[in-house]
CSV table of C-alpha atoms in Angstrom, one decimal:
chain,number,residue,atom,x,y,z
B,25,UNK,CA,168.7,-147.5,165.1
B,26,UNK,CA,165.7,-149.8,163.9
B,27,UNK,CA,165.3,-153.2,164.9
B,28,UNK,CA,162.5,-155.1,162.7
B,29,UNK,CA,161.1,-158.2,163.8
B,30,UNK,CA,159.4,-160.6,162.0
B,31,UNK,CA,157.3,-163.2,163.8
B,32,UNK,CA,153.9,-165.2,163.8
B,33,UNK,CA,151.5,-165.6,166.9
B,34,UNK,CA,151.5,-169.4,166.2
B,35,UNK,CA,155.4,-169.5,166.6
B,36,UNK,CA,156.2,-170.3,170.5
B,37,UNK,CA,159.7,-169.6,169.5
B,38,UNK,CA,158.6,-166.0,168.7
B,39,UNK,CA,157.0,-165.8,171.9
B,40,UNK,CA,160.3,-166.9,174.0
B,41,UNK,CA,162.2,-164.8,171.6
B,42,UNK,CA,160.6,-161.5,172.1
B,43,UNK,CA,161.0,-162.1,175.7
B,44,UNK,CA,164.5,-162.3,175.4
B,45,UNK,CA,165.3,-159.7,172.9
B,46,UNK,CA,163.5,-157.1,175.1
B,47,UNK,CA,165.4,-158.1,178.3
B,48,UNK,CA,168.8,-157.5,176.1
B,49,UNK,CA,166.8,-154.5,175.0
B,50,UNK,CA,165.9,-153.2,178.5
B,51,UNK,CA,169.6,-153.4,179.4
B,52,UNK,CA,171.1,-151.5,176.2
B,53,UNK,CA,172.4,-148.2,177.1
B,54,UNK,CA,171.1,-146.6,174.1
B,55,UNK,CA,167.4,-148.4,174.5
B,56,UNK,CA,165.9,-144.7,173.8
B,57,UNK,CA,167.1,-144.1,170.5
B,58,UNK,CA,165.8,-147.8,169.2
B,59,UNK,CA,162.9,-148.1,167.2
B,60,UNK,CA,161.4,-151.5,167.2
B,61,UNK,CA,159.1,-152.5,164.6
B,62,UNK,CA,157.0,-155.7,164.2
B,63,UNK,CA,156.5,-157.4,160.7
B,64,UNK,CA,154.1,-160.0,159.7
B,65,UNK,CA,155.2,-163.5,158.8
B,66,UNK,CA,153.1,-166.7,158.6
B,67,UNK,CA,153.9,-170.1,159.2
B,68,UNK,CA,151.0,-171.3,157.6
B,69,UNK,CA,150.0,-168.9,154.6
B,70,UNK,CA,147.0,-169.9,152.9
B,71,UNK,CA,145.5,-172.2,155.5
B,72,UNK,CA,141.6,-171.5,155.8
B,73,UNK,CA,140.3,-169.8,158.8
B,74,UNK,CA,138.0,-172.6,160.0
B,75,UNK,CA,140.6,-175.0,159.5
B,76,UNK,CA,141.8,-175.6,163.0
B,77,UNK,CA,143.5,-178.5,165.0
B,78,UNK,CA,144.9,-179.3,168.1
B,79,UNK,CA,148.6,-178.4,168.2
B,80,UNK,CA,149.9,-181.9,168.8
B,81,UNK,CA,147.9,-183.1,166.2
B,82,UNK,CA,149.4,-180.6,163.7
B,83,UNK,CA,152.9,-181.5,165.0
B,84,UNK,CA,152.4,-185.1,164.4
B,85,UNK,CA,150.9,-184.7,160.9
B,86,UNK,CA,153.6,-181.8,159.7
B,87,UNK,CA,156.6,-183.2,161.1
B,88,UNK,CA,156.2,-187.1,161.2
B,89,UNK,CA,156.7,-187.4,164.7
B,90,UNK,CA,154.8,-189.5,167.6
B,91,UNK,CA,152.6,-188.1,169.9
B,92,UNK,CA,155.0,-188.7,172.6
B,93,UNK,CA,157.8,-186.4,170.9
B,94,UNK,CA,155.4,-184.0,170.0
B,95,UNK,CA,154.0,-183.9,173.9
B,96,UNK,CA,157.7,-183.8,174.7
B,97,UNK,CA,158.5,-181.1,172.5
B,98,UNK,CA,155.5,-179.1,173.8
B,99,UNK,CA,157.1,-179.7,177.5
B,100,UNK,CA,160.4,-178.5,176.3
B,101,UNK,CA,158.6,-175.1,175.1
B,102,UNK,CA,156.7,-174.8,178.4
B,103,UNK,CA,160.0,-174.9,180.4
B,104,UNK,CA,161.9,-172.2,178.0
B,105,UNK,CA,159.0,-169.9,178.6
B,106,UNK,CA,158.7,-170.2,182.0
B,107,UNK,CA,162.3,-169.4,182.6
B,108,UNK,CA,161.5,-166.0,180.6
B,109,UNK,CA,158.8,-165.7,182.9
B,110,UNK,CA,156.1,-166.7,180.5
B,111,UNK,CA,153.0,-168.6,180.7
B,112,UNK,CA,152.4,-171.5,178.6
B,113,UNK,CA,149.6,-173.9,178.3
B,114,UNK,CA,151.7,-177.3,177.0
B,115,UNK,CA,148.3,-179.3,176.2
B,116,UNK,CA,145.2,-178.3,175.0
B,117,UNK,CA,146.3,-175.5,172.5
B,118,UNK,CA,144.9,-175.3,169.0
B,119,UNK,CA,146.6,-174.2,165.6
B,120,UNK,CA,145.0,-172.1,162.8
B,121,UNK,CA,145.3,-169.5,160.4
B,122,UNK,CA,147.0,-166.0,161.8
B,123,UNK,CA,146.0,-164.1,158.7
B,124,UNK,CA,143.5,-162.0,160.5
B,125,UNK,CA,145.5,-161.4,163.4
B,126,UNK,CA,148.4,-160.0,161.3
B,127,UNK,CA,145.8,-157.7,159.7
B,128,UNK,CA,144.9,-156.5,163.2
B,129,UNK,CA,148.3,-155.9,164.0
B,130,UNK,CA,148.8,-153.4,160.9
B,131,UNK,CA,145.4,-151.7,161.9
B,132,UNK,CA,147.1,-151.3,165.5
B,133,UNK,CA,150.3,-149.9,164.4
B,134,UNK,CA,148.4,-147.1,162.8
B,135,UNK,CA,147.1,-146.4,165.9
B,136,UNK,CA,150.5,-146.6,168.1
B,137,UNK,CA,149.0,-150.1,169.7
B,138,UNK,CA,150.9,-152.7,167.9
B,139,UNK,CA,153.1,-153.7,171.0
B,140,UNK,CA,150.1,-153.9,173.3
B,141,UNK,CA,148.0,-155.9,171.0
B,142,UNK,CA,150.9,-158.4,170.1
B,143,UNK,CA,151.6,-159.3,173.7
B,144,UNK,CA,147.9,-159.9,174.3
B,145,UNK,CA,147.5,-162.3,171.1
B,146,UNK,CA,150.5,-164.1,172.2
B,147,UNK,CA,149.2,-164.3,175.8
B,148,UNK,CA,146.0,-165.4,174.6
B,149,UNK,CA,147.1,-168.0,172.1
B,150,UNK,CA,149.8,-169.5,174.6
B,151,UNK,CA,148.6,-169.3,177.9
B,152,UNK,CA,144.8,-169.1,178.1
B,153,UNK,CA,142.2,-171.6,177.3
B,154,UNK,CA,139.7,-169.7,175.1
B,155,UNK,CA,141.2,-169.9,171.0
B,156,UNK,CA,142.4,-167.0,169.1
B,157,UNK,CA,141.8,-168.8,166.1
B,158,UNK,CA,138.3,-168.1,163.7
B,159,UNK,CA,136.7,-166.1,166.5
B,160,UNK,CA,136.5,-162.8,165.8
B,161,UNK,CA,134.7,-161.3,168.7
B,162,UNK,CA,137.7,-162.9,170.7
B,163,UNK,CA,140.2,-160.7,168.6
B,164,UNK,CA,137.6,-157.6,169.0
B,165,UNK,CA,137.9,-157.9,173.0
B,166,UNK,CA,141.8,-158.4,172.5
B,167,UNK,CA,141.9,-155.7,170.1
B,168,UNK,CA,139.9,-153.2,173.0
B,169,UNK,CA,141.9,-154.6,175.9
B,170,UNK,CA,145.0,-153.2,173.8
B,171,UNK,CA,143.4,-149.8,173.7
B,172,UNK,CA,142.0,-150.0,170.2
B,173,UNK,CA,138.4,-148.9,169.1
B,174,UNK,CA,136.3,-152.1,169.0
B,175,UNK,CA,134.0,-151.0,166.5
B,176,UNK,CA,136.9,-150.2,164.0
B,177,UNK,CA,138.7,-153.4,164.8
B,178,UNK,CA,135.6,-155.5,164.0
B,179,UNK,CA,135.0,-153.6,160.7
B,180,UNK,CA,139.0,-154.5,160.0
B,181,UNK,CA,138.1,-158.2,160.4
B,182,UNK,CA,134.8,-158.2,158.7
B,183,UNK,CA,136.4,-156.9,155.4
B,184,UNK,CA,139.1,-159.4,154.0
B,185,UNK,CA,141.2,-157.1,152.0
B,186,UNK,CA,141.7,-154.3,155.2
B,187,UNK,CA,145.4,-154.3,155.7
B,188,UNK,CA,146.2,-157.7,153.5
B,189,UNK,CA,148.5,-155.7,151.2
B,190,UNK,CA,150.6,-154.6,154.1
B,191,UNK,CA,150.7,-158.3,155.5
B,192,UNK,CA,151.8,-159.9,152.1
B,193,UNK,CA,154.2,-156.9,151.4
B,194,UNK,CA,155.8,-157.8,155.0
B,195,UNK,CA,156.4,-161.9,154.0
B,196,UNK,CA,157.4,-160.8,150.6
B,197,UNK,CA,160.6,-158.6,152.0
B,198,UNK,CA,161.1,-161.3,154.8
B,199,UNK,CA,161.8,-163.6,151.9
B,200,UNK,CA,163.8,-161.1,150.0
B,201,UNK,CA,165.6,-160.8,153.1
B,202,UNK,CA,166.3,-164.6,153.5
B,203,UNK,CA,164.4,-165.3,156.1
B,204,UNK,CA,163.7,-168.7,156.4
B,205,UNK,CA,161.8,-169.0,159.7
B,206,UNK,CA,160.8,-166.6,162.5
B,207,UNK,CA,161.5,-165.2,164.4
B,208,UNK,CA,163.9,-163.1,162.6
B,209,UNK,CA,165.5,-160.1,163.7
B,210,UNK,CA,167.0,-157.0,161.2
B,211,UNK,CA,169.0,-154.8,162.7
B,212,UNK,CA,169.3,-151.3,160.7
B,213,UNK,CA,169.1,-153.4,157.5
B,214,UNK,CA,172.5,-154.5,158.3
B,215,UNK,CA,172.6,-157.3,160.7
B,216,UNK,CA,170.3,-160.3,161.0
B,217,UNK,CA,169.5,-162.9,163.9
B,218,UNK,CA,167.4,-165.7,163.2
B,219,UNK,CA,165.7,-167.8,166.0
B,220,UNK,CA,165.0,-167.3,169.6
B,221,UNK,CA,168.6,-166.5,170.5
B,222,UNK,CA,170.1,-166.2,174.4
B,223,UNK,CA,169.2,-162.8,176.0
B,224,UNK,CA,173.4,-162.4,175.7
B,225,UNK,CA,173.2,-162.9,171.8
B,226,UNK,CA,171.1,-160.1,171.4
B,227,UNK,CA,172.7,-157.6,173.6
B,228,UNK,CA,176.0,-158.3,171.6
B,229,UNK,CA,174.0,-157.9,168.3
B,230,UNK,CA,172.9,-154.7,169.5
B,231,UNK,CA,176.0,-153.3,170.6
B,232,UNK,CA,177.7,-154.2,167.4
B,233,UNK,CA,175.2,-152.8,165.1
B,234,UNK,CA,175.0,-149.6,167.1
B,235,UNK,CA,178.8,-149.5,167.3
B,236,UNK,CA,179.2,-150.0,163.6
B,237,UNK,CA,176.5,-147.4,162.4
B,238,UNK,CA,177.9,-145.3,159.5
B,239,UNK,CA,178.1,-141.8,159.9
B,240,UNK,CA,176.6,-139.7,157.5
B,241,UNK,CA,178.4,-138.6,154.6
B,242,UNK,CA,176.9,-135.0,153.2
B,243,UNK,CA,177.1,-134.8,149.6
B,244,UNK,CA,177.1,-130.8,149.5
B,245,UNK,CA,177.8,-128.9,152.7
B,246,UNK,CA,178.1,-125.2,152.3
B,247,UNK,CA,175.8,-121.9,152.9
B,248,UNK,CA,172.8,-122.8,151.4
B,249,UNK,CA,169.7,-121.5,153.0
B,250,UNK,CA,168.4,-123.9,155.8
B,251,UNK,CA,166.1,-124.0,159.3
B,252,UNK,CA,168.1,-124.6,162.5
B,253,UNK,CA,167.4,-124.1,165.9
B,254,UNK,CA,167.8,-120.8,165.6
B,255,UNK,CA,165.4,-120.3,163.2
B,256,UNK,CA,165.1,-120.2,159.2
B,257,UNK,CA,167.3,-118.0,157.1
B,258,UNK,CA,165.3,-115.0,155.4
B,259,UNK,CA,166.8,-113.9,152.0
B,260,UNK,CA,167.1,-110.1,152.4
B,261,UNK,CA,166.4,-108.0,149.7
């Protein structure tokens, strides 16, 4: 079974939702038969790379809330994160474009290190003081910590076209599937789960999707030549 997760590094509920989903997945009896694929989604597509502002200021401007309301929301997110064992800085974080991070995640996917890099990006953005925005060397450091070649990661970041099509393709697909926000989980292209649901909801979704998988229907079954565990059928002359 395949689970695809659309998310953004700037999304706190993606950070929390990933932890909740992973708890459900760890307890799932068929865990070893579940493939998890992370997809790109930008909360602020088109934002300039150098357009960075404090999170609280962004929240007050974008949602029309007061500074006190924005800070209270951050405190709530900090508590939600702590409940999942995650560190979260409720003050002093900033917000900016995540496009380069998504491009780098596609590069990491090719190298089999996507999960490692995603976790490091989340932790850096939500728990550490040094910003991940408009700082290529910071991203290179995180890529290297995830097991990627630093020079190759730096080359990806230096080429604005590298993996850009892959990011946009993910975002188009999210729109086609009806995703209006993230995190957005799709199980075997049959079930969708929106938001950072409780662990119990993810557990139920995994069980339901697994139990309702359709068996393969053969269009033609017969004695045609094929290869199997005992070898390949060899035509006799």
